[in-house]
PDB file of C-alpha atoms in Angstrom:
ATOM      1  CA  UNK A1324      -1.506  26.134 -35.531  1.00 38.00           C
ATOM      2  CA  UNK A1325      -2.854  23.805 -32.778  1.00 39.00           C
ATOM      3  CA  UNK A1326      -6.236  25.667 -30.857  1.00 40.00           C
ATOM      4  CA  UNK A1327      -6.932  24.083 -27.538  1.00 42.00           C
ATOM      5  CA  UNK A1328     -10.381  22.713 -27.874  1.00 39.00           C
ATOM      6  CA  UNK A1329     -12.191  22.315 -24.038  1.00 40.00           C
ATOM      7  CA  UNK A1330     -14.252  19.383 -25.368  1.00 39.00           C
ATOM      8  CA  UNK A1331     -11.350  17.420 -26.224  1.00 36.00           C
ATOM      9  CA  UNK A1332     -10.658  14.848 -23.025  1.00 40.00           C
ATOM     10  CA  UNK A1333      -6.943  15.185 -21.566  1.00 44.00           C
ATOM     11  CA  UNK A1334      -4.668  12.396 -22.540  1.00 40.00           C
ATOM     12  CA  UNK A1335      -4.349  10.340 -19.362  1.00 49.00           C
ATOM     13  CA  UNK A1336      -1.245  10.219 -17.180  1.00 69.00           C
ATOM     14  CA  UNK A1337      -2.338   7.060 -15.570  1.00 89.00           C
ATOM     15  CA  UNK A1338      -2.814   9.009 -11.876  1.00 92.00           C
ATOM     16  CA  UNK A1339      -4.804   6.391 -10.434  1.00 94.00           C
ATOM     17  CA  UNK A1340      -1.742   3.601 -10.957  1.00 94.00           C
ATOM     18  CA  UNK A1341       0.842   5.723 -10.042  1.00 94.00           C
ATOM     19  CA  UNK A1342      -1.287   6.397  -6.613  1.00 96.00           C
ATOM     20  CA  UNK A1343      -1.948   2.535  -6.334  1.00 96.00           C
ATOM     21  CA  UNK A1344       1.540   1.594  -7.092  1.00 95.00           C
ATOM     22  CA  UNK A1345       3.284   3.868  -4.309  1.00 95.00           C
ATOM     23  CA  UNK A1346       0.768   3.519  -1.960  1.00 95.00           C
ATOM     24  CA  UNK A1347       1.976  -0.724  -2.111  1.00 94.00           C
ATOM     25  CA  UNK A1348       5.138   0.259  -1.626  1.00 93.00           C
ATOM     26  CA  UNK A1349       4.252   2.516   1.473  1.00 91.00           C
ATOM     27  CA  UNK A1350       1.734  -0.101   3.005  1.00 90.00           C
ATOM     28  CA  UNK A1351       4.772  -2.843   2.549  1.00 89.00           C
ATOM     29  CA  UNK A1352       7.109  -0.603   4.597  1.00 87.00           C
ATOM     30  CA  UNK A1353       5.032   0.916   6.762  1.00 83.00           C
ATOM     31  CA  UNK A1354       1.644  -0.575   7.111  1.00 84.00           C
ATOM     32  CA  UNK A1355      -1.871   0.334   7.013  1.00 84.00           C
ATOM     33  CA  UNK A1356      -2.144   3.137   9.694  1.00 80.00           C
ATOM     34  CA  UNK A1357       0.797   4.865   9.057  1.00 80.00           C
ATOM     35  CA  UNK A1358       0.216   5.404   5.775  1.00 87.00           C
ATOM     36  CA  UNK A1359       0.007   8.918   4.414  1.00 92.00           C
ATOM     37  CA  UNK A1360      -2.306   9.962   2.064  1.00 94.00           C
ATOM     38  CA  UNK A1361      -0.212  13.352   1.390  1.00 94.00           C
ATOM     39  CA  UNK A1362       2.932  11.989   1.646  1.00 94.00           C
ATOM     40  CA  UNK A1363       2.101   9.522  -1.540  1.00 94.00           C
ATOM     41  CA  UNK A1364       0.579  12.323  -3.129  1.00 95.00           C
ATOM     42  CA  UNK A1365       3.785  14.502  -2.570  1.00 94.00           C
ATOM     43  CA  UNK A1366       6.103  11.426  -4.019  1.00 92.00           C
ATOM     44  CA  UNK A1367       3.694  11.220  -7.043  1.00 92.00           C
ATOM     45  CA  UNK A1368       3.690  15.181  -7.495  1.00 92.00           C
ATOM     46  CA  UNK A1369      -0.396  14.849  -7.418  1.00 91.00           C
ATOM     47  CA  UNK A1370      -2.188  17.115  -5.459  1.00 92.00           C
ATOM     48  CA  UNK A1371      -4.790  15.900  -3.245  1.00 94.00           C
ATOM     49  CA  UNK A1372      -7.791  17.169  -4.604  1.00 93.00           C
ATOM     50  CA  UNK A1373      -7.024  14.347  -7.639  1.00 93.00           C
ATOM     51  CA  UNK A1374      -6.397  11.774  -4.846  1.00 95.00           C
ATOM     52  CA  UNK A1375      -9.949  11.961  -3.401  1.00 94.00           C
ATOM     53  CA  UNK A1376     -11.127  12.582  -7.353  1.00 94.00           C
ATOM     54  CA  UNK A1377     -10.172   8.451  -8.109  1.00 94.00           C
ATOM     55  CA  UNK A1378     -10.663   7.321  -4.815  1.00 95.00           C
ATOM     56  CA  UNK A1379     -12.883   8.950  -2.528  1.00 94.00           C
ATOM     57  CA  UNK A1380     -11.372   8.351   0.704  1.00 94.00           C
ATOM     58  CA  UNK A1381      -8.206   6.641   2.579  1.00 92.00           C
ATOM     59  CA  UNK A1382     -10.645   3.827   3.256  1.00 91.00           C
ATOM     60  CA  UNK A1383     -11.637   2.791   0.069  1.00 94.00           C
ATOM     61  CA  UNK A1384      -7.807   3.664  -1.330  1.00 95.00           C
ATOM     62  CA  UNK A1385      -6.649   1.084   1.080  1.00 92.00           C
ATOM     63  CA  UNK A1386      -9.214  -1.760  -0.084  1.00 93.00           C
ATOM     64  CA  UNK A1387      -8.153  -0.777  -3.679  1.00 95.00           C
ATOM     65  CA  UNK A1388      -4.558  -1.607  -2.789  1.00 94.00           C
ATOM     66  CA  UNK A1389      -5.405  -4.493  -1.235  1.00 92.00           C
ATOM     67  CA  UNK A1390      -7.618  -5.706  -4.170  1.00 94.00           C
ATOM     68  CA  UNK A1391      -4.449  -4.677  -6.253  1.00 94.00           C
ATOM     69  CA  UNK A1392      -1.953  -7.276  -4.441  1.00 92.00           C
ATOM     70  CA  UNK A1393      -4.081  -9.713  -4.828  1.00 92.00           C
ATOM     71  CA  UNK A1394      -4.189  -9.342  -8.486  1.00 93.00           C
ATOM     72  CA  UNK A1395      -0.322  -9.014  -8.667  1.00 92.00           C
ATOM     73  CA  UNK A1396      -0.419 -12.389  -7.059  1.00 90.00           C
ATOM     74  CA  UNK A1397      -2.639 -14.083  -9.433  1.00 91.00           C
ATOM     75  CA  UNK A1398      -1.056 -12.477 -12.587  1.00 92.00           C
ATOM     76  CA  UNK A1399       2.438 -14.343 -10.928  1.00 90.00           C
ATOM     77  CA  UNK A1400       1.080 -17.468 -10.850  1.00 89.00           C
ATOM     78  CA  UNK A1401      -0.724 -17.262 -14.451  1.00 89.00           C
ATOM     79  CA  UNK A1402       3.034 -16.315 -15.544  1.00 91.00           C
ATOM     80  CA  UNK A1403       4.270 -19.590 -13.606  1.00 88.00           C
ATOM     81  CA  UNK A1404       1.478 -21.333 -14.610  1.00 89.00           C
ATOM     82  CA  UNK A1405       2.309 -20.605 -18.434  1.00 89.00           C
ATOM     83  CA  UNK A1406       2.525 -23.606 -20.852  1.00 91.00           C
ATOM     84  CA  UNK A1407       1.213 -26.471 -18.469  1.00 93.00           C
ATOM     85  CA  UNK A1408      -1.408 -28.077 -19.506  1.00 92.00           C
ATOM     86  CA  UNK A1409      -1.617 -30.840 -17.052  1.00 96.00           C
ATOM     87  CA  UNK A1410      -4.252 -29.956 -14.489  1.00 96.00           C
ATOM     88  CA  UNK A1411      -2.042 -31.986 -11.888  1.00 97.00           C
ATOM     89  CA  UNK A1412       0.626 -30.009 -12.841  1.00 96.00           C
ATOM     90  CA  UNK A1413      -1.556 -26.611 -12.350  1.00 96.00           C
ATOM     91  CA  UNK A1414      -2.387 -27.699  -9.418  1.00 96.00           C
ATOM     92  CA  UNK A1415       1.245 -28.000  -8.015  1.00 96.00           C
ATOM     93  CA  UNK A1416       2.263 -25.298  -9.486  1.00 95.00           C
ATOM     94  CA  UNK A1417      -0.641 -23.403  -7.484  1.00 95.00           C
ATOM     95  CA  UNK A1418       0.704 -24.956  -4.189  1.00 96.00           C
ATOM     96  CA  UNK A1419       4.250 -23.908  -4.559  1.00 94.00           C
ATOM     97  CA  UNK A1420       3.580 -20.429  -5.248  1.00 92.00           C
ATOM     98  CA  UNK A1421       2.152 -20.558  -1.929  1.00 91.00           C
ATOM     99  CA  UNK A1422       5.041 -21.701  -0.745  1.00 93.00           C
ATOM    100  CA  UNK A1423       7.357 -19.505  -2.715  1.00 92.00           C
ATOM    101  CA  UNK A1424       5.178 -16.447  -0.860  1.00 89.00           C
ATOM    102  CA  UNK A1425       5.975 -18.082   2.610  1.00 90.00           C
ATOM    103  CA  UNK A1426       9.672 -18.239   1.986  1.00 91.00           C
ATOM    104  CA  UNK A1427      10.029 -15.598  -0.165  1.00 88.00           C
ATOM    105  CA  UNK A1428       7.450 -12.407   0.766  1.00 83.00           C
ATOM    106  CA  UNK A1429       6.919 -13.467   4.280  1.00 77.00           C
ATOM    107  CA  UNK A1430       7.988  -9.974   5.656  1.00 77.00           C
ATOM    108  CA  UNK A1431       5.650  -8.375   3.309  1.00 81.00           C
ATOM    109  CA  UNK A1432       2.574  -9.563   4.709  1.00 79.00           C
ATOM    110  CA  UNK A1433       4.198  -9.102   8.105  1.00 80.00           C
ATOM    111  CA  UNK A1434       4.075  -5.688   7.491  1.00 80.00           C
ATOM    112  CA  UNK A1435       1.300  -5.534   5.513  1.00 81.00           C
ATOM    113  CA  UNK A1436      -1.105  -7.067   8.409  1.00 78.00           C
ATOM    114  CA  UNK A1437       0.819  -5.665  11.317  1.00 77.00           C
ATOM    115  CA  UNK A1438      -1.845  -2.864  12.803  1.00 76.00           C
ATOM    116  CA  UNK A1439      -4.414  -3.936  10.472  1.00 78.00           C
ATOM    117  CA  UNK A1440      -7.854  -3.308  12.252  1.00 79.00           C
ATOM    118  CA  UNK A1441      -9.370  -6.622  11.836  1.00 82.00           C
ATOM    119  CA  UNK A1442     -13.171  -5.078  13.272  1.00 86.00           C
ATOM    120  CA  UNK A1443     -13.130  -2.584  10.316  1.00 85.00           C
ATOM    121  CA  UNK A1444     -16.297  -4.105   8.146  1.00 89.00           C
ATOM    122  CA  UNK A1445     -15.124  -2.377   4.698  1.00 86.00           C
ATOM    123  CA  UNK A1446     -11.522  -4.272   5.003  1.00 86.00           C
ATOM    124  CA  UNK A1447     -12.805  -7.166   6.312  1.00 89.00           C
ATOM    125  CA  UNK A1448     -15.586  -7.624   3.435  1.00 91.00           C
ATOM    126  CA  UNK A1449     -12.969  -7.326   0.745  1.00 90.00           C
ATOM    127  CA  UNK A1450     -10.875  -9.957   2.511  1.00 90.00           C
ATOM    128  CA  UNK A1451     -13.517 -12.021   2.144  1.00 93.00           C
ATOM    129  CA  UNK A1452     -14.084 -11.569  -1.493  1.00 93.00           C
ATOM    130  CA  UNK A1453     -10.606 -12.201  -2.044  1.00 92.00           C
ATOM    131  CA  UNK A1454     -10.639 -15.425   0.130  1.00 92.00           C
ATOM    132  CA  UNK A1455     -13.772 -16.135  -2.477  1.00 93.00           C
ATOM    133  CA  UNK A1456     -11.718 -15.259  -5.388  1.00 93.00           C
ATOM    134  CA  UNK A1457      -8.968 -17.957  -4.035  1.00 94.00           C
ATOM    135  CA  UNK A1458     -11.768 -20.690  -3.183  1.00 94.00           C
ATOM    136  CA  UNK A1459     -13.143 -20.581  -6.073  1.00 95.00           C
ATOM    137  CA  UNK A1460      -9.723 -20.918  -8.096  1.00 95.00           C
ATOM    138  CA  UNK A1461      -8.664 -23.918  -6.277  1.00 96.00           C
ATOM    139  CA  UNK A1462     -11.721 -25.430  -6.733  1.00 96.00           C
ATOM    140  CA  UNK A1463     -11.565 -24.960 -10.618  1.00 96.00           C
ATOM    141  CA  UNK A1464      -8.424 -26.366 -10.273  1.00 96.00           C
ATOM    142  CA  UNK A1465      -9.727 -29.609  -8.137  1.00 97.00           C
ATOM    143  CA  UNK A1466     -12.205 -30.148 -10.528  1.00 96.00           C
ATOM    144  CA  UNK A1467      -9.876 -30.367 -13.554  1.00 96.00           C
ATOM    145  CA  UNK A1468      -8.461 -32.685 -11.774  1.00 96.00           C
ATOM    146  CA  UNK A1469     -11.356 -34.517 -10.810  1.00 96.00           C
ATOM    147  CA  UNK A1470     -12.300 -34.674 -14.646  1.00 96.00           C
ATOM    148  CA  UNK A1471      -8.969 -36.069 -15.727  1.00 96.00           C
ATOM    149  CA  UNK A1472      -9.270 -38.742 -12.662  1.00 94.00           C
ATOM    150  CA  UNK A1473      -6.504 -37.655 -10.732  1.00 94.00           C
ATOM    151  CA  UNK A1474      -8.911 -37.347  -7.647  1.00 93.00           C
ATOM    152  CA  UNK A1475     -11.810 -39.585  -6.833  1.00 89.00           C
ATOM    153  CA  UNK A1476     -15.065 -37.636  -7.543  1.00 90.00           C
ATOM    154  CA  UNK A1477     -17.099 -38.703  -3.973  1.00 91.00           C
ATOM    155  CA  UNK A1478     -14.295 -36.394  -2.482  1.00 91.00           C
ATOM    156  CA  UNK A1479     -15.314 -33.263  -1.514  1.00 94.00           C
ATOM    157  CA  UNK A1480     -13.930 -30.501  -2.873  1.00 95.00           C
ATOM    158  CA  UNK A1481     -13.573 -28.265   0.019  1.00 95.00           C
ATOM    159  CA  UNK A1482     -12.015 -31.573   1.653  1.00 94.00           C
ATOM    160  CA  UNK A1483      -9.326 -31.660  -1.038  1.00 95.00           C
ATOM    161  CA  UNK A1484      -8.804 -27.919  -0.838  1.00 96.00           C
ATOM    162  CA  UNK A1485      -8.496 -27.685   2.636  1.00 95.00           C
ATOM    163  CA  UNK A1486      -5.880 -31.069   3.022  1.00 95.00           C
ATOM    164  CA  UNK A1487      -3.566 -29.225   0.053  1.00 96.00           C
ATOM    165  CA  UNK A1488      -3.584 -25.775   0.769  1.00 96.00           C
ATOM    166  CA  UNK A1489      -3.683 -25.730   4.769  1.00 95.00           C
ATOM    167  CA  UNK A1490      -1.058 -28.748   5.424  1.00 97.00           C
ATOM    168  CA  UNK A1491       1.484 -27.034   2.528  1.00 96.00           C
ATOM    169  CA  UNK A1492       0.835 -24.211   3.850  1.00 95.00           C
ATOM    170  CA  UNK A1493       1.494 -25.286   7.656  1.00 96.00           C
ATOM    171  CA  UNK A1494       4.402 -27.127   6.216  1.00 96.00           C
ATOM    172  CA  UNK A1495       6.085 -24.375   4.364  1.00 95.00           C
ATOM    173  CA  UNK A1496       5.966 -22.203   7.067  1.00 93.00           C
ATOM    174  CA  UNK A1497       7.381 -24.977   9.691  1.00 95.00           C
ATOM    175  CA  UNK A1498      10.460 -25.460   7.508  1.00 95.00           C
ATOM    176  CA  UNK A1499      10.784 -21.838   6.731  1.00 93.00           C
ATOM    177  CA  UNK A1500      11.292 -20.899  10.701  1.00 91.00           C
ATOM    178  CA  UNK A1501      13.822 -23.676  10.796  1.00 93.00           C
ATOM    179  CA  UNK A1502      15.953 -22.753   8.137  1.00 92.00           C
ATOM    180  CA  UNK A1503      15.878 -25.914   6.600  1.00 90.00           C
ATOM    181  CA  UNK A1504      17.955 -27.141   3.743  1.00 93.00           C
ATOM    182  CA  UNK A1505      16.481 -27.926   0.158  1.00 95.00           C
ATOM    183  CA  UNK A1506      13.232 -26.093   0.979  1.00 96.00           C
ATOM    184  CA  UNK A1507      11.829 -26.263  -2.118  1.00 95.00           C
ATOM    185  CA  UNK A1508      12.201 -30.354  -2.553  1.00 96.00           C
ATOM    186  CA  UNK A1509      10.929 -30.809   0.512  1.00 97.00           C
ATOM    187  CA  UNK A1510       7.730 -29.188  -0.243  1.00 97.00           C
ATOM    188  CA  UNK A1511       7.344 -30.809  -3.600  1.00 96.00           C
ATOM    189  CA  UNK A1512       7.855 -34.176  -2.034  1.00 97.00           C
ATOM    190  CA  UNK A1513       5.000 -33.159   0.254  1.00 97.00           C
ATOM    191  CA  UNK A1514       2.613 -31.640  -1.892  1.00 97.00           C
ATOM    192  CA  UNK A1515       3.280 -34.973  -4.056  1.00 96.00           C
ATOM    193  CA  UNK A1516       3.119 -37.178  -0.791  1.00 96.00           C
ATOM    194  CA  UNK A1517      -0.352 -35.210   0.009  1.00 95.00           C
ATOM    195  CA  UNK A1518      -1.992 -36.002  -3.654  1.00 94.00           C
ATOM    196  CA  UNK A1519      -0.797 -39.710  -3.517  1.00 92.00           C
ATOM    197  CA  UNK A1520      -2.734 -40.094  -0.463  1.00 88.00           C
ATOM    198  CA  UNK A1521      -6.153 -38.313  -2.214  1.00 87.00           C
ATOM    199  CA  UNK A1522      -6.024 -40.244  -4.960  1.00 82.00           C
TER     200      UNK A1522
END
């Protein structure tokens, strides 16, 4: 005979992801101001009183979403990134996810960024702890490679980070608006051109 006992907790249904996960999808198709608290809540078959139980409000929802991309991003290149143990290597490999995203997921962040209210202080501060996040990866990763001698060490780091990620960057999306052939080669050839010349 099974008694319900009120101090046992609820098993969870995982609410919270299932809230994060379709409000992605929404802010990928539809952006940030058009998206619907009660609609996702409706797809998820949640009511809204949980909603504002995990997260409060639509503002802090939407920096949890964004937080959440980023994460999916840097679990995809820890997958890529799997079984190199070369910190050149990690290095390129860091570069061409970049440029995978460019070719790739450009729409995404398209849509993503496309009313995005760029004087709103709470989006704008998690922006820049994710930029932080990033610069501080890259410069782990400069820094292995500074220790195995693959860059000289009077080179500033934010030099080398800057050089790499901003010119592959610039040069992945140049070659992505003109369609050109062999993408991918090209930009390995460049990323490989760029760390011949820092050397």
């Amino acid at each position: 005979m099974c008694i319900n006992n009120p101090i046992m907790s609820r098993p969870s249904k995982n609410i919270d992801v299932k809230l994060i996960e379709l409000g992605k999808k929404r802010m990928i198709q539809s952006g940030i101001s058009s998206l619907s608290i009660r609609s996702i809540c409706v797809d998820a078959g949640i009511n809204l009183g949980m909603f504002y139980y995990y997260f409060k409000t639509k503002e802090n929802f939407i920096k949890v979403l964004f937080e959440s991309f980023n994460d999916d991003l840097y679990n995809y290149w820890e997958i890529e990134s799997l079984g190199i143990s070369s910190s050149l290597e990690r290095l390129k490999r860091a570069l061409n996810v970049g440029a995978y995203l460019i070719k790739e997921k450009r729409g995404v962040a398209e849509n993503i960024f496309k009313d995005f209210d760029f004087k709103n202080e709470a989006y704008m501060q998690t922006l820049k702890g994710i930029h932080n996040r990033w610069q501080m990866f890259y410069t782990k990763l400069v820094e292995d490679c500074k220790k195995d001698s693959f860059f000289a060490n009077d080179v500033d780091n934010r030099c080398i980070i800057a050089m790499l990620v901003g010119s592959v960057k610039y040069y992945a999306n140049v070659l992505e608006m003109d369609g050109a052939e062999n993408y991918y080669e090209k930009v390995n050839a460049f990323i490989d051109f760029l760390i011949e010349k820092l050397k």
